[in-house]
CSV table of C-alpha atoms in Angstrom, one decimal:
chain,number,residue,atom,x,y,z
A,1434,SER,CA,43.9,9.5,-34.6
A,1435,SER,CA,44.0,5.9,-35.8
A,1436,PRO,CA,43.2,5.3,-39.5
A,1437,MET,CA,39.8,3.8,-40.2
A,1438,PRO,CA,39.6,0.5,-42.0
A,1439,GLU,CA,38.9,0.8,-45.7
A,1440,GLY,CA,35.2,0.9,-46.5
A,1441,SER,CA,34.2,2.0,-43.0
A,1442,ALA,CA,33.1,5.5,-41.7
A,1443,ALA,CA,33.4,7.0,-38.3
A,1444,VAL,CA,30.0,7.6,-36.5
A,1445,PRO,CA,29.9,11.3,-35.3
A,1446,ALA,CA,29.5,11.8,-31.6
A,1447,TRP,CA,26.4,13.9,-32.1
A,1448,LEU,CA,24.7,11.0,-33.9
A,1449,LEU,CA,25.7,8.5,-31.1
A,1450,ASN,CA,24.2,10.9,-28.6
A,1451,ARG,CA,21.0,11.3,-30.6
A,1452,GLN,CA,20.7,7.5,-30.9
A,1453,HIS,CA,21.2,7.1,-27.2
A,1454,ALA,CA,18.6,9.7,-26.3
A,1455,LYS,CA,16.2,8.1,-28.7
A,1456,ALA,CA,16.7,4.7,-27.0
A,1457,ILE,CA,16.1,6.2,-23.6
A,1458,GLY,CA,13.0,8.0,-24.9
A,1459,GLU,CA,11.6,4.8,-26.4
A,1460,ALA,CA,12.2,2.9,-23.1
A,1461,SER,CA,10.5,5.7,-21.1
A,1462,ARG,CA,7.5,5.7,-23.4
A,1463,LYS,CA,7.2,1.9,-23.2
A,1464,LYS,CA,7.3,2.1,-19.4
A,1465,ALA,CA,4.7,4.9,-19.3
A,1466,ALA,CA,2.4,2.9,-21.7
A,1467,GLU,CA,2.6,-0.2,-19.5
A,1468,ALA,CA,1.7,2.0,-16.4
A,1469,ALA,CA,-1.2,3.6,-18.3
A,1470,ALA,CA,-2.5,0.2,-19.3
A,1471,GLU,CA,-2.4,-1.1,-15.7
A,1472,ARG,CA,-4.2,2.1,-14.5
A,1473,GLU,CA,-6.9,1.6,-17.2
A,1474,SER,CA,-7.3,-2.0,-16.2
A,1475,THR,CA,-7.9,-0.8,-12.6
A,1476,ARG,CA,-10.4,1.8,-13.7
A,1477,ARG,CA,-12.5,-0.8,-15.7
A,1478,LYS,CA,-13.4,-2.6,-12.5
A,1479,ALA,CA,-16.7,-1.1,-11.3
A,1480,PRO,CA,-16.5,0.4,-7.8
A,1481,ALA,CA,-18.5,-1.4,-5.2
A,1482,SER,CA,-22.0,0.1,-4.7
A,1483,LYS,CA,-22.9,1.6,-1.4
A,1484,LEU,CA,-25.1,-1.5,-0.7
A,1485,GLU,CA,-22.3,-3.9,-1.5
A,1486,LYS,CA,-19.9,-1.9,0.8
A,1487,GLU,CA,-22.4,-2.0,3.6
A,1488,ALA,CA,-22.9,-5.7,3.1
A,1489,THR,CA,-19.2,-6.3,3.4
A,1490,LEU,CA,-18.9,-4.2,6.6
A,1491,SER,CA,-22.0,-5.8,8.2
A,1492,GLN,CA,-20.1,-9.2,8.6
A,1493,TYR,CA,-18.0,-7.7,11.4
A,1494,PRO,CA,-19.1,-7.1,15.0
A,1495,SER,CA,-19.5,-3.5,16.0
A,1496,ILE,CA,-18.0,-2.9,19.4
A,1497,PRO,CA,-19.1,0.3,21.1
A,1498,LEU,CA,-16.1,2.7,21.2
A,1499,SER,CA,-17.2,3.6,24.8
A,1500,GLU,CA,-15.7,0.2,25.7
A,1501,TYR,CA,-12.3,1.2,24.3
A,1502,ALA,CA,-9.7,2.7,26.7
A,1503,SER,CA,-5.9,2.9,26.4
A,1504,ASP,CA,-4.2,0.3,28.7
A,1505,GLY,CA,-1.0,2.3,28.8
A,1506,ASP,CA,1.0,-0.4,27.0
A,1507,HIS,CA,-0.4,0.1,23.5
A,1508,LEU,CA,-0.9,3.0,21.1
A,1509,ALA,CA,-4.1,5.0,22.1
A,1510,ILE,CA,-6.1,5.5,18.9
A,1511,ASN,CA,-8.2,8.7,18.4
A,1512,ALA,CA,-11.6,7.3,19.4
A,1513,ASP,CA,-13.2,10.5,18.1
A,1514,PHE,CA,-11.9,10.1,14.5
A,1515,PRO,CA,-14.9,10.3,12.0
A,1516,GLY,CA,-16.0,6.9,10.8
A,1517,LEU,CA,-13.9,4.9,13.3
A,1518,ARG,CA,-15.4,1.5,14.1
A,1519,ALA,CA,-14.0,-1.2,16.5
A,1520,ILE,CA,-14.4,-4.7,15.2
A,1521,HIS,CA,-12.1,-6.7,17.6
A,1522,ARG,CA,-10.7,-6.3,21.1
A,1523,ASP,CA,-7.5,-7.9,22.5
A,1524,PRO,CA,-6.0,-6.9,20.3
A,1525,TRP,CA,-8.0,-3.9,19.2
A,1526,ILE,CA,-8.7,-3.8,15.4
A,1527,PHE,CA,-10.4,-0.8,13.9
A,1528,LEU,CA,-11.9,0.1,10.5
A,1529,VAL,CA,-12.4,3.5,9.0
A,1530,SER,CA,-14.6,3.7,5.9
A,1531,ASP,CA,-13.4,6.1,3.3
A,1532,LEU,CA,-10.2,7.1,5.1
A,1533,LEU,CA,-9.0,7.9,1.6
A,1534,SER,CA,-11.1,8.9,-1.3
A,1535,ARG,CA,-11.1,6.8,-4.5
A,1536,ALA,CA,-9.2,9.7,-6.2
A,1537,GLU,CA,-6.5,9.6,-3.5
A,1538,CYS,CA,-6.2,5.8,-3.9
A,1539,GLU,CA,-5.7,6.1,-7.6
A,1540,GLU,CA,-3.2,8.9,-7.2
A,1541,LEU,CA,-1.1,6.7,-4.9
A,1542,MET,CA,-1.2,3.9,-7.5
A,1543,VAL,CA,-0.2,6.2,-10.3
A,1544,LYS,CA,2.8,7.5,-8.2
A,1545,ALA,CA,4.0,4.1,-7.4
A,1546,GLY,CA,3.3,2.4,-10.7
A,1547,PRO,CA,6.6,3.1,-12.5
A,1548,HIS,CA,8.8,2.4,-9.4
A,1549,PHE,CA,7.7,-0.9,-8.0
A,1550,GLN,CA,10.5,-3.2,-6.8
A,1551,SER,CA,10.2,-6.9,-5.9
A,1552,SER,CA,9.7,-7.6,-2.2
A,1553,GLY,CA,11.2,-11.1,-2.6
A,1554,GLY,CA,14.8,-10.0,-2.5
A,1555,TYR,CA,14.9,-9.0,1.2
A,1556,SER,CA,12.3,-11.5,2.4
A,1557,ASN,CA,13.7,-14.7,0.9
A,1558,ASN,CA,10.4,-15.2,-1.0
A,1559,PHE,CA,8.4,-15.0,2.3
A,1560,ARG,CA,6.7,-12.2,0.4
A,1561,THR,CA,6.2,-12.2,-3.4
A,1562,SER,CA,4.6,-8.8,-3.9
A,1563,CYS,CA,6.1,-5.6,-5.3
A,1564,GLU,CA,6.4,-2.4,-3.4
A,1565,CYS,CA,7.3,1.2,-3.5
A,1566,ARG,CA,8.0,3.8,-0.9
A,1567,VAL,CA,6.4,7.2,-1.7
A,1568,ALA,CA,8.4,10.3,-0.7
A,1569,ARG,CA,7.1,12.0,2.4
A,1570,HIS,CA,6.7,15.4,0.8
A,1571,GLU,CA,4.3,13.8,-1.7
A,1572,THR,CA,2.0,12.4,1.1
A,1573,GLN,CA,1.9,15.3,3.6
A,1574,ARG,CA,-1.9,15.6,3.4
A,1575,LEU,CA,-2.4,11.9,3.9
A,1576,HIS,CA,0.2,11.7,6.7
A,1577,ALA,CA,-1.5,14.5,8.6
A,1578,ARG,CA,-4.8,12.5,8.4
A,1579,TYR,CA,-3.0,9.3,9.6
A,1580,ALA,CA,-1.3,11.1,12.5
A,1581,LYS,CA,-4.7,12.5,13.6
A,1582,LEU,CA,-6.2,9.0,13.6
A,1583,LEU,CA,-3.3,7.3,15.4
A,1584,ASN,CA,-2.6,10.2,17.9
A,1585,VAL,CA,1.0,10.4,17.0
A,1586,PRO,CA,3.3,13.2,15.5
A,1587,VAL,CA,3.6,13.1,11.7
A,1588,GLY,CA,7.3,12.6,12.2
A,1589,SER,CA,6.7,9.3,13.9
A,1590,LEU,CA,5.2,7.8,10.7
A,1591,GLU,CA,7.2,5.8,8.2
A,1592,ALA,CA,7.1,6.9,4.5
A,1593,ALA,CA,4.0,5.5,2.9
A,1594,LYS,CA,4.6,2.1,1.2
A,1595,VAL,CA,2.4,1.0,-1.7
A,1596,SER,CA,2.3,-2.8,-2.2
A,1597,ARG,CA,1.0,-4.6,-5.2
A,1598,TYR,CA,-0.2,-8.2,-5.2
A,1599,ARG,CA,-0.9,-9.9,-8.5
A,1600,ARG,CA,-2.6,-13.3,-8.9
A,1601,ASP,CA,-1.2,-16.0,-6.6
A,1602,GLU,CA,1.2,-13.5,-4.9
A,1603,PHE,CA,1.3,-13.5,-1.1
A,1604,PHE,CA,2.8,-12.3,2.2
A,1605,ARG,CA,3.0,-15.3,4.6
A,1606,ASN,CA,2.1,-15.2,8.2
A,1607,HIS,CA,4.1,-12.5,9.9
A,1608,VAL,CA,4.2,-9.7,12.5
A,1609,ASP,CA,5.0,-6.1,11.6
A,1610,VAL,CA,7.3,-5.5,14.5
A,1611,LEU,CA,10.9,-5.3,13.4
A,1612,SER,CA,13.5,-7.7,14.9
A,1613,GLY,CA,17.0,-6.8,16.0
A,1614,THR,CA,16.0,-3.2,16.9
A,1615,ASP,CA,16.8,-3.0,20.6
A,1616,PHE,CA,18.3,0.4,20.3
A,1617,LEU,CA,16.3,1.7,17.4
A,1618,GLU,CA,12.7,2.9,16.9
A,1619,ASN,CA,10.2,0.1,16.2
A,1620,ARG,CA,6.6,-0.2,15.0
A,1621,ILE,CA,3.8,0.0,17.5
A,1622,ALA,CA,0.8,0.0,15.2
A,1623,THR,CA,0.0,-0.9,11.6
A,1624,LEU,CA,-2.3,1.2,9.4
A,1625,PHE,CA,-3.1,0.0,5.9
A,1626,VAL,CA,-5.6,1.1,3.2
A,1627,TYR,CA,-7.0,-1.0,0.4
A,1628,LEU,CA,-6.4,1.0,-2.8
A,1629,ASN,CA,-8.4,-1.0,-5.3
A,1630,ASP,CA,-10.9,-3.9,-5.8
A,1631,CYS,CA,-10.2,-7.4,-7.1
A,1632,GLU,CA,-12.5,-10.1,-8.4
A,1633,ALA,CA,-11.5,-12.6,-5.7
A,1634,GLY,CA,-9.1,-12.9,-2.8
A,1635,GLY,CA,-7.2,-10.0,-1.4
A,1636,GLU,CA,-8.3,-10.5,2.2
A,1637,THR,CA,-6.0,-9.9,5.2
A,1638,ARG,CA,-6.1,-12.9,7.6
A,1639,PHE,CA,-5.3,-12.5,11.3
A,1640,LEU,CA,-4.1,-16.0,12.1
A,1641,SER,CA,-3.2,-15.3,15.7
A,1642,LEU,CA,-6.8,-14.4,16.7
A,1643,PRO,CA,-9.0,-17.1,18.2
A,1644,SER,CA,-11.3,-16.9,15.2
A,1645,GLN,CA,-8.5,-16.7,12.6
A,1646,ARG,CA,-10.9,-14.5,10.7
A,1647,SER,CA,-10.3,-12.7,7.4
A,1648,LEU,CA,-10.6,-9.0,6.9
A,1649,GLU,CA,-12.2,-8.2,3.6
A,1650,TYR,CA,-12.2,-4.7,2.3
A,1651,ALA,CA,-13.7,-1.7,0.5
A,1652,VAL,CA,-11.6,0.8,-1.4
A,1653,GLY,CA,-10.3,3.6,0.8
A,1654,GLU,CA,-10.9,1.6,4.0
A,1655,LYS,CA,-8.4,1.4,6.7
């Protein structure tokens, strides 16, 4: 081996390994602490009362489900699904109150928290949120519920994606159909669930509808 310069001492490999492990541990603890702080911030927000939730939902028209029928060109939703409500036709838009419980919403946020990646990289800043795909085996119960609502096999569903929008973040006007997929599977319906509350904003705007109305939300609602 090469001689060490006078006055220096070799650092044993076991010490280097210990220091490396310590650095990894500290980084992991810091990341976990940040995720815990964000969860705590979410929990501090008081859930909407039943009356507030009913007031939010009362702003939408209620179209009798007896008027809904599959036209053969679009996905035929399960009109017998508990809590299903039609609020727009041509195209049909439905709400389901409490599709997920608050506990299930929080569980999804906890799973996704440490793994969010920026959405801007692939969207050229058309979308400024962060997102995380959750492994299918971790959402089997939820996917079974979604498949029952949408009348499709579980295998036809994409892996659940959790998206996080912070203040002033956005997703510009878009459609969910994928481009350049002539010989691939494509999206024929969109199902999304609001996982938490916020003090202001957070609506989904349907700009192509005649009314260009916004869809507000309650936690757990499709």
